[in-house]
Amino acid sequence: MTDTNPGTDVLRGEHLSKSFGAVRALDDINLRLGRGEVLALLGDNGAGKSTLMKILTGFHQPTSGTLHIDGEPVTLQSVMHARSLGIEPVYQDLALVDELSVFRNMFLQREITRGGALRILDDRAMRRAAASHLERMGVNVPSVDVEISKLSGGQRQAVAVARAVYSDARILLLDEPTAAMGVRESALILDVIRRLKEHSDVSVIIVAHNYAQVFDVCDRINLVQDGRITFDRPTRETSIQELTGLVVNEYRSASEAVTG
Amino acid sequence: MAYQENIETTGAPRGRSAGEIAGDWYRRAIVLLQWREASITLAGIALVIYFQWTSPYFLSADNLGVLGQFAAATAIIAAGEVMVLVNRELDLSVGQVYALAPLVMYFAQQAGTPLPVAVVLALAAAAFVGLLNGAITVGLRVPSFVTTLGMLFFVNGFNLTISGGFPVQPEAGAFWKTLFGGNIAVQVAWAVVLVVIFQFVLTKTRWGLHTIATGGNPIGAAEVGIRTGRVKIGNFMICSVLGGFAGILDAFRIESVDPLAGGTEIMFMAIASAVIGGTLLTGGSGTVVGAFLGAVVLGILKDGFTISGVNAYTFDMILGIAIVVTMIMNVHISRIRAGGKP
């Protein structure tokens, strides 16, 4: 899973930088993601995580540096372009529609239809496919007919992840999947990620600021601080204590710099 | 009507305790309340009973025809407003399009176009107004309240300009006249058919699904790749075309093409029908059947008060109260539907 041979990396970023006017949001980022690997991008708000995420989804283009997918250099033109290459983002707002049922959300924008140009929804087929897919992924919902608004935060997140996987995603980008969630709720979504790891070779990048929550599920941890990746190590070679120490040190040096 | 087909209603088998049977009835009542159009249906039934009780003529064939006149055109326009409202937008200009379409039809005929073609041209003109409403709202990010308010005045002025301000008479052979609503039964049939079609479009087709998604979560819908702008423009066009078509039907029925017909009155009646029928102004949720029932209830109120001799001023006061009260009822019944959550 943590092979150092770059040939097996599904995604690689080399010397990625991004500036917004005079502000340098990302500074010479080197990033790699192995096949089937779960990588956690940890860092505080404003550290550059979201900018990096937006470059990977094709929303922003880097000011300099290159992205490689399966070893081939690519320039992601747009979010749709990135998705066509198998990069599927799950945004914090989850892009679920409260008023629609679970199965209709699962198939949003890739509905199974019949009746030619009339595009009549084949609810039966979508219902069946959604139910079996959710079961395979270990996502528990009361029924695929339930409206999204009736689900808990963890269940919604799980549905959003399941939907992304269903679209033949090869690289899943999860933006703060456990933000504002209780322990039980986040356990739900972490279970889904674990199951994904066991049963598929989908690679996952989890962007988070609460590293304790994602620690158990990721293979490797990158720490993003001040627009750079300051720490890159397999999870089993580090500990929550060490990470806490690194972050606290950064705070200390930052506040020393301020107070002189 | 909205995907409630999976709620299981179990009949009460023999040999069960009274408590269990009462539980069954309670569950049935909840299922009934979960039906989105429940409150408006109950209101309609209560009003029919009340007016039939005060006047035995209420359910006579003649009076049902009058009721159809009140309700049919409004119901057709309301179907269009529902599509726009579910998109979290609003069309204030549809009442003027209602007057524009028959005028375009009339002038096309004057220029020598055969009637069916003239009707198509009239509906195309209506569609063009909807296209402008949508393109300005989506492309230039003007709130649709403002876009369509401007359009309301513009089209009104346009109607008065091309007609010189005078009503004219539509010309058609008996067949076409009947087909296009010269007979009230035909007009009601048009309304029912269009309501069924658009309820189907909203709940069973990809277009309807994308309409709900665009209104319910605009950012999320765009993130999954739905072209939300196109969906909105399309629904503005649908609303305008339905408005224009309702105008043509009414023009043949009353045998007059009046540049001042419809206007804000019929537009507000259509929006009121949609709202009391259970469509939310906040987008993402609506029912065409509910809007139809809303139009029928408003028709019953108007017609019933006319029969009972209540004058027009009182009618407006009662209508105002009725709109707010049904809305309050809807809010609270929706709360029951949502399982006690606010």
XYZ file of C-alpha atoms in Angstrom, chain A residues 97-105 108 145-149, chain B residues 3 208-210 212-213 284:
22
model
C -30.980 17.010 -2.197
C -32.974 16.860 1.045
C -36.313 16.610 -0.713
C -35.369 13.531 -2.724
C -35.207 9.914 -1.625
C -31.936 8.083 -1.032
C -32.085 6.167 -4.298
C -32.917 9.245 -6.353
C -29.947 11.024 -4.809
C -28.718 12.117 -9.470
C -37.132 5.363 -0.310
C -36.553 7.553 2.708
C -36.010 11.251 2.061
C -32.448 12.427 2.670
C -33.778 14.991 5.164
C -43.252 8.889 -3.930
C -38.762 16.951 -12.962
C -36.061 15.358 -10.837
C -33.551 17.964 -11.970
C -36.519 19.525 -7.725
C -32.753 19.153 -7.286
C -37.459 21.872 -3.996
